[in-house]
mmCIF file of C-alpha atoms in Angstrom:
data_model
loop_
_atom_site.group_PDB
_atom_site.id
_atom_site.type_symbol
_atom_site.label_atom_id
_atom_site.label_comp_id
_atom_site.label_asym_id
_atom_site.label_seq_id
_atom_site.Cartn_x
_atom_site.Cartn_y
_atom_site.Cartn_z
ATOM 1 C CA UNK A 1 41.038 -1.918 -7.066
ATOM 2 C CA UNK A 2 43.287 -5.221 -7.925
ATOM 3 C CA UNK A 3 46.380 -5.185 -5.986
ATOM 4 C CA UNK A 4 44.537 -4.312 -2.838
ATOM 5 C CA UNK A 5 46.587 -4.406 0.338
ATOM 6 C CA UNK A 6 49.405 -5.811 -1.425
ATOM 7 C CA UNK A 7 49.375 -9.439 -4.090
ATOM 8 C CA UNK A 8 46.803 -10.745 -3.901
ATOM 9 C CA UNK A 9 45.528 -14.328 -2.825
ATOM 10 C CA UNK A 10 47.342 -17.031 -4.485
ATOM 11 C CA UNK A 11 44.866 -19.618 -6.651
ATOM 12 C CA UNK A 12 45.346 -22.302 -4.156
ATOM 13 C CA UNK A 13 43.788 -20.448 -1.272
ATOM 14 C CA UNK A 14 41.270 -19.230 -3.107
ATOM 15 C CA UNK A 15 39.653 -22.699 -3.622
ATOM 16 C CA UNK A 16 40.122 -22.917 0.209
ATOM 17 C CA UNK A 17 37.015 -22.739 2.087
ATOM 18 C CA UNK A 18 39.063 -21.416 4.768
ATOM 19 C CA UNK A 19 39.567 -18.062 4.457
ATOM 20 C CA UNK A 20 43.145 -15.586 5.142
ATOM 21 C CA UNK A 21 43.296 -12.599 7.635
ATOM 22 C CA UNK A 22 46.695 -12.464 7.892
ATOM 23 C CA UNK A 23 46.947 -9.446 5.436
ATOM 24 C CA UNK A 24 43.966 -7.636 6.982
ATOM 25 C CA UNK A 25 45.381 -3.830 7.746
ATOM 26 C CA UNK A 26 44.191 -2.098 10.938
ATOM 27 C CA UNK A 27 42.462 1.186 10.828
ATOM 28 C CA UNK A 28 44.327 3.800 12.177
ATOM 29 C CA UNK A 29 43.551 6.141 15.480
ATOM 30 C CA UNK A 30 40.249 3.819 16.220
ATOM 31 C CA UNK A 31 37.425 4.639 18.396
ATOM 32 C CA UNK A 32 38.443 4.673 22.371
ATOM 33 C CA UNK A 33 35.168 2.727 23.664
ATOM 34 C CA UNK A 34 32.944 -0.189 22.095
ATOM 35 C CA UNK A 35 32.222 -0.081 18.075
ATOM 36 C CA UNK A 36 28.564 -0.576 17.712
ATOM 37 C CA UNK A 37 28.512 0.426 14.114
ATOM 38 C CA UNK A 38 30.395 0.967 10.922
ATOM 39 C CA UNK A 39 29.052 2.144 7.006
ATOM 40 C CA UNK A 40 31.044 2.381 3.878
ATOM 41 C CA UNK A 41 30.084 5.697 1.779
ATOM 42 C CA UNK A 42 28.055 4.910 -1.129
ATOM 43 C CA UNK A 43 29.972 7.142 -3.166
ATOM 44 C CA UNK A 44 33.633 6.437 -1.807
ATOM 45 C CA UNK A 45 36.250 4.688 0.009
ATOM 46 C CA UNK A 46 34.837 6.670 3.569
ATOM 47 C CA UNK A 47 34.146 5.133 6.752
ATOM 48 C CA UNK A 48 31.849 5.778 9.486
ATOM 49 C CA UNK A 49 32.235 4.581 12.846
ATOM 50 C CA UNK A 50 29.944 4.869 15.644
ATOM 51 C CA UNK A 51 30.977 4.228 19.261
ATOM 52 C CA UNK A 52 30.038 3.766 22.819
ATOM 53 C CA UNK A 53 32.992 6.800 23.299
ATOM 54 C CA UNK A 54 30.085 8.931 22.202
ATOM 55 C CA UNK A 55 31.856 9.596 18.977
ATOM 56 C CA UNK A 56 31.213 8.972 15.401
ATOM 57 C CA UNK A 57 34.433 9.007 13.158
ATOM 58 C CA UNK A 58 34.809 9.017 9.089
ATOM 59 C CA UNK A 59 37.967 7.920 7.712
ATOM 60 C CA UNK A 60 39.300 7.953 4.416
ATOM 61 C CA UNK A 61 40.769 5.065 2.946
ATOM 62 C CA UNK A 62 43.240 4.529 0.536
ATOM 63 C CA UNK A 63 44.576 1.653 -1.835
ATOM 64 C CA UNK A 64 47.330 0.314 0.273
ATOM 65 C CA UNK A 65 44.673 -0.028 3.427
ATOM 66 C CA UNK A 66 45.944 3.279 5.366
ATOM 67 C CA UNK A 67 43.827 4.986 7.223
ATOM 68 C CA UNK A 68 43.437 8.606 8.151
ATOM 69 C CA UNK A 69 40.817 10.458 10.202
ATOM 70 C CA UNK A 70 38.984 12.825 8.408
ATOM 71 C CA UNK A 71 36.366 13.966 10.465
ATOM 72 C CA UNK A 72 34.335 13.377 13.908
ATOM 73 C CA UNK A 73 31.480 14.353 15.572
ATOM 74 C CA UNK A 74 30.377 13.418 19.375
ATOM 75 C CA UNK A 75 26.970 12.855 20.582
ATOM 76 C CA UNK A 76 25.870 12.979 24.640
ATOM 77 C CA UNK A 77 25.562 9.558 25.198
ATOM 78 C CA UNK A 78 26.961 6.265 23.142
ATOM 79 C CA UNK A 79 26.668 6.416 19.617
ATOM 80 C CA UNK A 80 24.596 3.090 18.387
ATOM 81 C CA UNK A 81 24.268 3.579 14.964
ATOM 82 C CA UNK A 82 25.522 5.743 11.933
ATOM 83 C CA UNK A 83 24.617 6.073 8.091
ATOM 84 C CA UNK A 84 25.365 8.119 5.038
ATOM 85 C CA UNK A 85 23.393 10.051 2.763
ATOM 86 C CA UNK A 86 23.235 8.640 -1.072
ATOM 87 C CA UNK A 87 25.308 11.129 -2.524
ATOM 88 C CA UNK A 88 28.170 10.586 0.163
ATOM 89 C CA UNK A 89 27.620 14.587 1.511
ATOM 90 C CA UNK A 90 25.858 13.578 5.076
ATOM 91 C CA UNK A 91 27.124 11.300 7.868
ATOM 92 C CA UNK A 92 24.281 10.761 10.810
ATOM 93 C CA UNK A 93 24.640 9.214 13.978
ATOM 94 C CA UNK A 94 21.800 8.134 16.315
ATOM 95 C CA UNK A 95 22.309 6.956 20.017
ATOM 96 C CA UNK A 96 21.762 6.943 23.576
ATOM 97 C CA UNK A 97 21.257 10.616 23.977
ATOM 98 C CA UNK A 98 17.826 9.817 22.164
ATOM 99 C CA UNK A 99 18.757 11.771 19.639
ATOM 100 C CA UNK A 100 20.113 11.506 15.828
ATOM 101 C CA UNK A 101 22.617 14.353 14.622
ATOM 102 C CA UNK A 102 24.057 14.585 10.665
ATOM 103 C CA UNK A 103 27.483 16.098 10.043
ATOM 104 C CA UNK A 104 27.166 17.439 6.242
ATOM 105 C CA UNK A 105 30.849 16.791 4.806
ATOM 106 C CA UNK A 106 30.240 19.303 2.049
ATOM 107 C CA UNK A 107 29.195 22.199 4.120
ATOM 108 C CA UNK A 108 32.726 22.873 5.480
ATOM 109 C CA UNK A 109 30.903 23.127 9.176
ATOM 110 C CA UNK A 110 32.249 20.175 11.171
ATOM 111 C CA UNK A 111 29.703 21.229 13.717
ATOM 112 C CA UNK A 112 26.395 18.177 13.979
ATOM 113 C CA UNK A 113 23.184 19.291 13.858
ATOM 114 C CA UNK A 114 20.433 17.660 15.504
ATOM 115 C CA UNK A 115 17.741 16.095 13.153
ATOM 116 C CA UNK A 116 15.866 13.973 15.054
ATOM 117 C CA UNK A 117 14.625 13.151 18.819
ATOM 118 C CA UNK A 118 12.746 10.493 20.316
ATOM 119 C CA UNK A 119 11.218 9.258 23.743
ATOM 120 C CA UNK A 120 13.925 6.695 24.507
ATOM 121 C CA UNK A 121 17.411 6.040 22.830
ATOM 122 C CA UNK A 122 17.583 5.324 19.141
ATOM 123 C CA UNK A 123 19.117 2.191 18.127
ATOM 124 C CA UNK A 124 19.332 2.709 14.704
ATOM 125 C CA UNK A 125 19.094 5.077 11.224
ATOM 126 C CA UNK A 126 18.903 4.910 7.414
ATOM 127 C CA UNK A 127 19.037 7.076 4.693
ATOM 128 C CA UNK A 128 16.051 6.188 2.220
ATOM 129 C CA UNK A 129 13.912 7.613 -0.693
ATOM 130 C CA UNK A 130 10.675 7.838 -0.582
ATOM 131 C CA UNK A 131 8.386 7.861 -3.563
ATOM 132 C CA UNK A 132 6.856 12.020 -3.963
ATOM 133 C CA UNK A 133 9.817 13.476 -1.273
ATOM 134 C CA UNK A 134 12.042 16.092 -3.377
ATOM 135 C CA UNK A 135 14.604 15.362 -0.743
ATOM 136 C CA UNK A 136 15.816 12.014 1.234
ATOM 137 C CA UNK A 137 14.537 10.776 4.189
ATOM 138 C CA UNK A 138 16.050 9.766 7.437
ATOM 139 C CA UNK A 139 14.537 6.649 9.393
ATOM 140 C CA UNK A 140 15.303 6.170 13.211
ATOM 141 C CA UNK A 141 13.858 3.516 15.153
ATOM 142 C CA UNK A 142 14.081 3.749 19.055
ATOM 143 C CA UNK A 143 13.370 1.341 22.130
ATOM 144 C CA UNK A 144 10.550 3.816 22.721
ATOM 145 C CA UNK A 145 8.427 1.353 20.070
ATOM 146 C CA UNK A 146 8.565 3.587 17.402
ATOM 147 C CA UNK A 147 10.021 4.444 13.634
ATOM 148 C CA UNK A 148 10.082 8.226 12.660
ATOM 149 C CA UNK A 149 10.791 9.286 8.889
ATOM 150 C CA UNK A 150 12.482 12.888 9.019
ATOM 151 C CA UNK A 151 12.876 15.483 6.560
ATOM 152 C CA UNK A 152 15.737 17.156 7.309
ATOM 153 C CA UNK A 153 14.655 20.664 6.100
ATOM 154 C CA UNK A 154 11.965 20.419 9.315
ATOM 155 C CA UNK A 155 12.317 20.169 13.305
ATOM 156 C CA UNK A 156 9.592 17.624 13.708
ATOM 157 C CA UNK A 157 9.029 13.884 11.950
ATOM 158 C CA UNK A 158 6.884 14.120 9.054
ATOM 159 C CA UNK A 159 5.351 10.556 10.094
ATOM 160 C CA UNK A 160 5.659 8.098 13.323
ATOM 161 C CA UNK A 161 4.400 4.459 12.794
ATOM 162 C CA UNK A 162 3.970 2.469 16.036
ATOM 163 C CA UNK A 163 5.798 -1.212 16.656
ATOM 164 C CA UNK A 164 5.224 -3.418 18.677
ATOM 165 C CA UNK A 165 7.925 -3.525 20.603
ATOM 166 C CA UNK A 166 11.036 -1.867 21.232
ATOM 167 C CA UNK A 167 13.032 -1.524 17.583
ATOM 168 C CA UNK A 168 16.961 -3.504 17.868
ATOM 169 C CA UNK A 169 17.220 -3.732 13.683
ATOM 170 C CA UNK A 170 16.575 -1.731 10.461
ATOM 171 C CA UNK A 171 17.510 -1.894 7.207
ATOM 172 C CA UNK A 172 16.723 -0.625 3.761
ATOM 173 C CA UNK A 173 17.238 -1.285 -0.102
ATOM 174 C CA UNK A 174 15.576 0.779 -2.924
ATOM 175 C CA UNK A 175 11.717 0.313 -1.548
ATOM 176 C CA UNK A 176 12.179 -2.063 0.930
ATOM 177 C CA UNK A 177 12.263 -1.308 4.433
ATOM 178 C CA UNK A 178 12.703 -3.960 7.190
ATOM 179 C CA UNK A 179 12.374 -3.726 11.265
ATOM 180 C CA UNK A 180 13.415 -6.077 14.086
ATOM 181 C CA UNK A 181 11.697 -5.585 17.419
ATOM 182 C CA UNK A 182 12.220 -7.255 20.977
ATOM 183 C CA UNK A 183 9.805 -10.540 20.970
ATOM 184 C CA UNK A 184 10.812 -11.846 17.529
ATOM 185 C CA UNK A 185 8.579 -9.272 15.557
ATOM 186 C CA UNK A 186 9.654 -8.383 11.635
ATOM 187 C CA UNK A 187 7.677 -5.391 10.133
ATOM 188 C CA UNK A 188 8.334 -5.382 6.482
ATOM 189 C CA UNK A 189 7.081 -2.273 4.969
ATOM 190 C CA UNK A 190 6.941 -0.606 1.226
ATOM 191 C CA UNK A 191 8.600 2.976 0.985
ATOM 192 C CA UNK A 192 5.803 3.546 -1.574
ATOM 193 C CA UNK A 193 3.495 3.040 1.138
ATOM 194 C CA UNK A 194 5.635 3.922 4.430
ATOM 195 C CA UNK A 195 3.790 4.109 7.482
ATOM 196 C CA UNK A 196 1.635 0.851 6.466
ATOM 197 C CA UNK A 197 3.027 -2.718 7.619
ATOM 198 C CA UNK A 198 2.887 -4.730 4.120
ATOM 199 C CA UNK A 199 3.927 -7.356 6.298
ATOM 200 C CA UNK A 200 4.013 -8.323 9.390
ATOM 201 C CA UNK A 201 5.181 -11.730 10.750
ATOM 202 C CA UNK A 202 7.470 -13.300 13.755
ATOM 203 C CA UNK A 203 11.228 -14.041 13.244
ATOM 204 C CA UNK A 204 11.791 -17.721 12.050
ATOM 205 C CA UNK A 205 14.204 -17.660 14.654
ATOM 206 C CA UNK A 206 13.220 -18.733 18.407
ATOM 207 C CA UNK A 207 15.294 -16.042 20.266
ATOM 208 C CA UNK A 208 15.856 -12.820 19.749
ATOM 209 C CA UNK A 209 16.623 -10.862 16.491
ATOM 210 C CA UNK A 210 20.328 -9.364 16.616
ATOM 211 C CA UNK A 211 20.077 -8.216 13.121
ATOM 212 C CA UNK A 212 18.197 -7.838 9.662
ATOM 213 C CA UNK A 213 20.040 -7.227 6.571
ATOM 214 C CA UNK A 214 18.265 -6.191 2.841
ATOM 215 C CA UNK A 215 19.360 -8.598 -0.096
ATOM 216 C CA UNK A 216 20.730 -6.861 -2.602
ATOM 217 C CA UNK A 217 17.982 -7.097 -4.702
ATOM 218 C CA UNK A 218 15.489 -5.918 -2.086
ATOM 219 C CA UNK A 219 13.546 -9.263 -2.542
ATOM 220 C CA UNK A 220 13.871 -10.037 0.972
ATOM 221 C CA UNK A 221 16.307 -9.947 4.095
ATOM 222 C CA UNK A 222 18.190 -11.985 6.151
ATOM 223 C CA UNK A 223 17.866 -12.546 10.223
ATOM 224 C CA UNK A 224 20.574 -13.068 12.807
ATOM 225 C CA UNK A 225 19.565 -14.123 16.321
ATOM 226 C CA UNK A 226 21.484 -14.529 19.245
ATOM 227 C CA UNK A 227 21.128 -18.502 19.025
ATOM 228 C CA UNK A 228 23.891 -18.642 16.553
ATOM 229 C CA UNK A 229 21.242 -19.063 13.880
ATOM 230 C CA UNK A 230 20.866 -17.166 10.587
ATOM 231 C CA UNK A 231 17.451 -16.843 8.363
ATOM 232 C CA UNK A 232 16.499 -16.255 4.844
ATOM 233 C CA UNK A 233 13.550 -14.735 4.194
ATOM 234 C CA UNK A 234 11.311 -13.751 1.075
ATOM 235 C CA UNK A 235 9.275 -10.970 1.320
ATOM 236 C CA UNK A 236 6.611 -12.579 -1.259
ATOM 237 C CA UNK A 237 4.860 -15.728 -0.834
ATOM 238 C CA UNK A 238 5.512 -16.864 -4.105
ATOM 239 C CA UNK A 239 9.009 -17.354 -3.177
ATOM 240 C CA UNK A 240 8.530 -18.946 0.572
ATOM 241 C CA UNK A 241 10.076 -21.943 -0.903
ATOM 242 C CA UNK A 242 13.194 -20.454 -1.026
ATOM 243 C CA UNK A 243 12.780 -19.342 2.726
ATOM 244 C CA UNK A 244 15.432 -21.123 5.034
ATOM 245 C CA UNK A 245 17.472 -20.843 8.329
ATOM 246 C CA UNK A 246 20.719 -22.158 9.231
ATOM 247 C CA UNK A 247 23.277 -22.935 11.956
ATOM 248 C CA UNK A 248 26.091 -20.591 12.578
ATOM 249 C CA UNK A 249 28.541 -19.580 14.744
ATOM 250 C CA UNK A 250 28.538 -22.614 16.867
ATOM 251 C CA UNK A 251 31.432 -24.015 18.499
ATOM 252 C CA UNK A 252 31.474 -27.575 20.143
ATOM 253 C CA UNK A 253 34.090 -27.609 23.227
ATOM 254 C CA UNK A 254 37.189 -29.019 23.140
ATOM 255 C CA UNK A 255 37.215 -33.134 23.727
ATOM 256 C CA UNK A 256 33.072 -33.242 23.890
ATOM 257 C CA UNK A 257 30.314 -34.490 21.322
ATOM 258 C CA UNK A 258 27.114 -33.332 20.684
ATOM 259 C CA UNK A 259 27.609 -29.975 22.864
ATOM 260 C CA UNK A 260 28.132 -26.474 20.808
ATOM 261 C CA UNK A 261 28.673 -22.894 22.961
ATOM 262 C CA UNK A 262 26.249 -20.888 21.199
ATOM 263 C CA UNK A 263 27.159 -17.436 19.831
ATOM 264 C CA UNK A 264 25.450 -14.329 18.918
ATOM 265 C CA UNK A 265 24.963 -13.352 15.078
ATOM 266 C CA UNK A 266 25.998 -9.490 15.423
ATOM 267 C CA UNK A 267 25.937 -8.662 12.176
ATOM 268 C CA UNK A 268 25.043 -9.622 8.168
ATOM 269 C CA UNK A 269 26.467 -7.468 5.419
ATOM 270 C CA UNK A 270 25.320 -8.326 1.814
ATOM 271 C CA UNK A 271 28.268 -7.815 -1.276
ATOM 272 C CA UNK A 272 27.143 -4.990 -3.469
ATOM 273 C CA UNK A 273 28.214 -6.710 -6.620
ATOM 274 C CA UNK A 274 27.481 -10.410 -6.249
ATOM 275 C CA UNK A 275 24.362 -10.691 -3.613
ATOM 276 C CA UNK A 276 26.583 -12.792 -1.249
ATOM 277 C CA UNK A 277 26.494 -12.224 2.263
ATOM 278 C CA UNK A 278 28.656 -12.423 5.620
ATOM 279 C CA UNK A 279 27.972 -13.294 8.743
ATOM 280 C CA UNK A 280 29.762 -12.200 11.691
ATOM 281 C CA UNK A 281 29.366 -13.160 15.714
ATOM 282 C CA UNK A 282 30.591 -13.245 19.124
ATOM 283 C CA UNK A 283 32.361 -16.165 18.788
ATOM 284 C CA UNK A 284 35.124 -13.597 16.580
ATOM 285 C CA UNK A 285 34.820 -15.324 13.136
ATOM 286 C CA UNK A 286 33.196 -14.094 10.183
ATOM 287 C CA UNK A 287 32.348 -16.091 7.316
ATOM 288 C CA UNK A 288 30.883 -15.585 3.657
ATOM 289 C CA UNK A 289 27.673 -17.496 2.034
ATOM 290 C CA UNK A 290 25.619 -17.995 -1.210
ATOM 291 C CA UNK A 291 22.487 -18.299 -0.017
ATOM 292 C CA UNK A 292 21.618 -19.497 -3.630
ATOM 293 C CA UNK A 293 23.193 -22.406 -3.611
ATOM 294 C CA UNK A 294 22.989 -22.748 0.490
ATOM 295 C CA UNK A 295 26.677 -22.661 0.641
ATOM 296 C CA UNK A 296 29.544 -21.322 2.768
ATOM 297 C CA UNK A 297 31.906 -19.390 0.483
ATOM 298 C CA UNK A 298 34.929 -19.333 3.230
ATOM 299 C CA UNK A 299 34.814 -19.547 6.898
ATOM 300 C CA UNK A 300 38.031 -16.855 8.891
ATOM 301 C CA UNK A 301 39.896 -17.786 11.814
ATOM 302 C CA UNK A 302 39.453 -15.907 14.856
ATOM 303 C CA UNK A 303 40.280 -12.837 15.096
ATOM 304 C CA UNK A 304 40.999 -12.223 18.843
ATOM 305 C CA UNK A 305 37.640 -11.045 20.058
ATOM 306 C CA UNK A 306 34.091 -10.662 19.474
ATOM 307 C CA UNK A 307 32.927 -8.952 16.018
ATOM 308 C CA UNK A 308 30.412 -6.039 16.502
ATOM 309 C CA UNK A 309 30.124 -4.920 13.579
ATOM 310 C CA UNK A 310 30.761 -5.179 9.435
ATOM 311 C CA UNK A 311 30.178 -3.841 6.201
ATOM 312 C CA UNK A 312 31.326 -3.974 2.705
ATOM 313 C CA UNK A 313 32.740 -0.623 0.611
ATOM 314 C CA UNK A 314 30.592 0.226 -2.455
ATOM 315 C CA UNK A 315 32.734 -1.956 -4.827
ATOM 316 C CA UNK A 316 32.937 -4.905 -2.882
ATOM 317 C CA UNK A 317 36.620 -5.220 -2.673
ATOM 318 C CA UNK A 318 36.833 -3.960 1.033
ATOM 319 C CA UNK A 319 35.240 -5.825 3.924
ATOM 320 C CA UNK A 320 35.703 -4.137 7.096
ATOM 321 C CA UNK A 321 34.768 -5.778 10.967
ATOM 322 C CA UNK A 322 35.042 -4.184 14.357
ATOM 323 C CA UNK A 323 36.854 -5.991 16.494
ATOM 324 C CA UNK A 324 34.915 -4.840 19.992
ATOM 325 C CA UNK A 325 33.415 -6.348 22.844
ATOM 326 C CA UNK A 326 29.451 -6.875 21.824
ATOM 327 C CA UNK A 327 28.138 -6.717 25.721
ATOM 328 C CA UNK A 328 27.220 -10.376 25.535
ATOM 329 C CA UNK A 329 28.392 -11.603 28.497
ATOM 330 C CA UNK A 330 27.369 -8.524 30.753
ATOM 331 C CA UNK A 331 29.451 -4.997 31.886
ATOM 332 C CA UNK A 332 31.708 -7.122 33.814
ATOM 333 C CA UNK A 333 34.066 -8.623 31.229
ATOM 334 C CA UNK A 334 34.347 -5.444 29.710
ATOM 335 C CA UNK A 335 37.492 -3.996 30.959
ATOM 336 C CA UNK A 336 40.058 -1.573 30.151
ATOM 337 C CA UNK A 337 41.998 -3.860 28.484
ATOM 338 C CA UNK A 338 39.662 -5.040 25.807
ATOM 339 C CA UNK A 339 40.068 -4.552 21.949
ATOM 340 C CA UNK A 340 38.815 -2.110 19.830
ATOM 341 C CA UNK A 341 39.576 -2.048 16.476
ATOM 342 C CA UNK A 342 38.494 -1.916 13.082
ATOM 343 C CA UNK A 343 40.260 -4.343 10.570
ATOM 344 C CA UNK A 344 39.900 -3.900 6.862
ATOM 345 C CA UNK A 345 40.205 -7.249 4.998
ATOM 346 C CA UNK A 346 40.739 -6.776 0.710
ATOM 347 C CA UNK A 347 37.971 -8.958 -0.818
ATOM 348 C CA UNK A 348 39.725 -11.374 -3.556
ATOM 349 C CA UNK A 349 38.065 -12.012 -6.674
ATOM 350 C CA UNK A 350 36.762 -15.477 -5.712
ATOM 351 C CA UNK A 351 35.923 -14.842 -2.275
ATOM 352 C CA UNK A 352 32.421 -13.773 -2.098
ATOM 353 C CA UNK A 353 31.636 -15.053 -6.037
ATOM 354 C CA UNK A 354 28.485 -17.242 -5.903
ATOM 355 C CA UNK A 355 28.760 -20.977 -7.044
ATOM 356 C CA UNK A 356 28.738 -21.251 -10.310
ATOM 357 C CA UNK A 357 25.178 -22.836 -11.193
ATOM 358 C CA UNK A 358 24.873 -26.157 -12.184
ATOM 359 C CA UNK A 359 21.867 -27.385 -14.680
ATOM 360 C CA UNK A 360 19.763 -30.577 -13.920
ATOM 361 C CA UNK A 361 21.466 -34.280 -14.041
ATOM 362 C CA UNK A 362 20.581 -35.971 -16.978
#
């Protein structure tokens, strides 16, 4: 997709650690309410959005960056999570209502159906594969302490495995499946084996998970907290010494020293193609990294409120955030006049490369 959104970035920004949004396009018609979630098709250049207007959207985007609607579906309560199918066909959307209901795109009905229920609301769904299922499988985890893995050809969960705690993160890649809980737990568990922990250990981090993220390689996963602090993390021992954490999305006042305001890590998106990863927070900056080479790629400016949510398209060359207040600083500052939008930013070639490797001094 060169040409993206216009020329693109001239040769001396690129070397710039500090990244452009000034060509970022907004998404047309976006959700009325709070953007809790957004996920690039894996077959296309579709969007979901979920929202705290009870909605989930899919758009269709072009080259240029326009926008158009393509498709809703509403839920009965706010929508905190949305994913696709793998072939691109299914859009599901799990929320408040305690409930998780899949628009199929191919069916020509633009009527949900419901495809999954639990105790308290769900917070979040993936698409995955399980080894010996003809068919996928969808996997919901809820603040009622549990994950459920649905067939969709049946009414009731084909398996429930307990957590310890309420579930605020999941993510998946190939067979790895990874869940954040309230009080800092991470359940790492094996799709070949999936309602067994393979692991089981407490966040790195010393205040709550936000987020987990899959590499791209599905060696292991990455942690945002709410202490402005991101983790690596292998999910074999052999590799714990690559296992680190970081400062992030930390901002020192203006005319002070040794005093940062502390953001929230919202989200962590990995790039499809080159295994390098954003990082996006309250403090409305998002930023790329190599965790290879423990680097930061580019840090953005601003961009005029807090970011909720982000993902990158299937290619790589589209990185979209959700402008949208994240509830951070309580139901009070969220008012009527507050942002929500969903800004689509074309990924240059050397944004999100990885350092080129360097071999040993002589």
């Amino acid at each position: 997709m060169a040409g993206l959104f216009g020329a693109a970035s001239s040769s001396a920004a690129a070397n710039s650690t500090n990244g452009d949004i000034s060509k970022d396009v907004a998404l047309n018609n976006p959700p009325e309410d709070s953007i809790s979630d957004l996920q690039f098709s894996p077959q296309s250049d579709h969007l979901a959005v979920a929202s705290w207007d009870k909605k989930v959207r899919i758009y269709e985007i072009n080259a240029q960056g326009g926008s158009e609607g393509k498709a809703l579906f509403e839920h009965e309560g706010p929508v905190l999570s949305c994913c696709w199918s793998k072939d691109g066909t299914k859009v599901t959307g799990a929320g408040a209502d305690k409930a998780a209901r899949m628009l199929d795109l191919g069916s020509g009905n633009m009527t949900a159906q419901q495809v999954a229920i639990h105790d308290a609301p769900i917070r979040c769904c993936r698409m995955v594969e399980v080894p010996g299922q003809a068919t996928p499988v969808l996997v919901t985890g809820s603040w009622d302490k549990t994950i459920k893995y649905w067939d969709l050809r049946q009414s009731n969960s084909v398996a429930t495995v307990t957590c310890q705690e309420r579930v605020y993160s999941i993510d998946s890649k190939d067979k790895l499946l990874v869940v954040g809980t309230a009080d800092r737990y991470i359940n790492v568990i094996s799709l070949d084996k999936p309602t067994d922990f393979y692991k089981t250990m407490q966040s790195p981090l010393k205040w709550q998970t936000r987020v987990v993220s899959c590499f791209t390689d599905a060696t292991g996963f990455a942690v945002g907290s709410i202490e402005g602090r991101c983790a690596i993390q292998y999910v074999e021992e052999k590799d714990n010494s690559s296992n680190f954490s970081f400062k992030c999305h930390r901002q020192p006042p203006p005319n002070t020293r040794d005093i940062s305001n502390v953001y929230s890590v919202n989200a962590i998106s990995f790039h499809p193609q080159h295994g390098t990863f954003s990082t996006a927070g309250s403090d409305g900056t998002f930023h790329f990294w190599d965790k290879d080479a423990k680097h930061r790629l580019k840090g953005y400016p601003e961009v005029g409120g807090t970011i909720s949510a982000t993902g990158f398209n299937r290619s790589g060359s589209i990185f979209a955030y959700a402008v949208s207040y994240d509830w951070s600083k309580g139901y009070a500052v969220n008012t009527p006049q507050g942002v929500n939008k969903v800004m689509l930013h074309a990924v240059s070639v050397d944004e999100c490369k990885p350092r080129p490797k360097t071999g040993p001094k002589r």
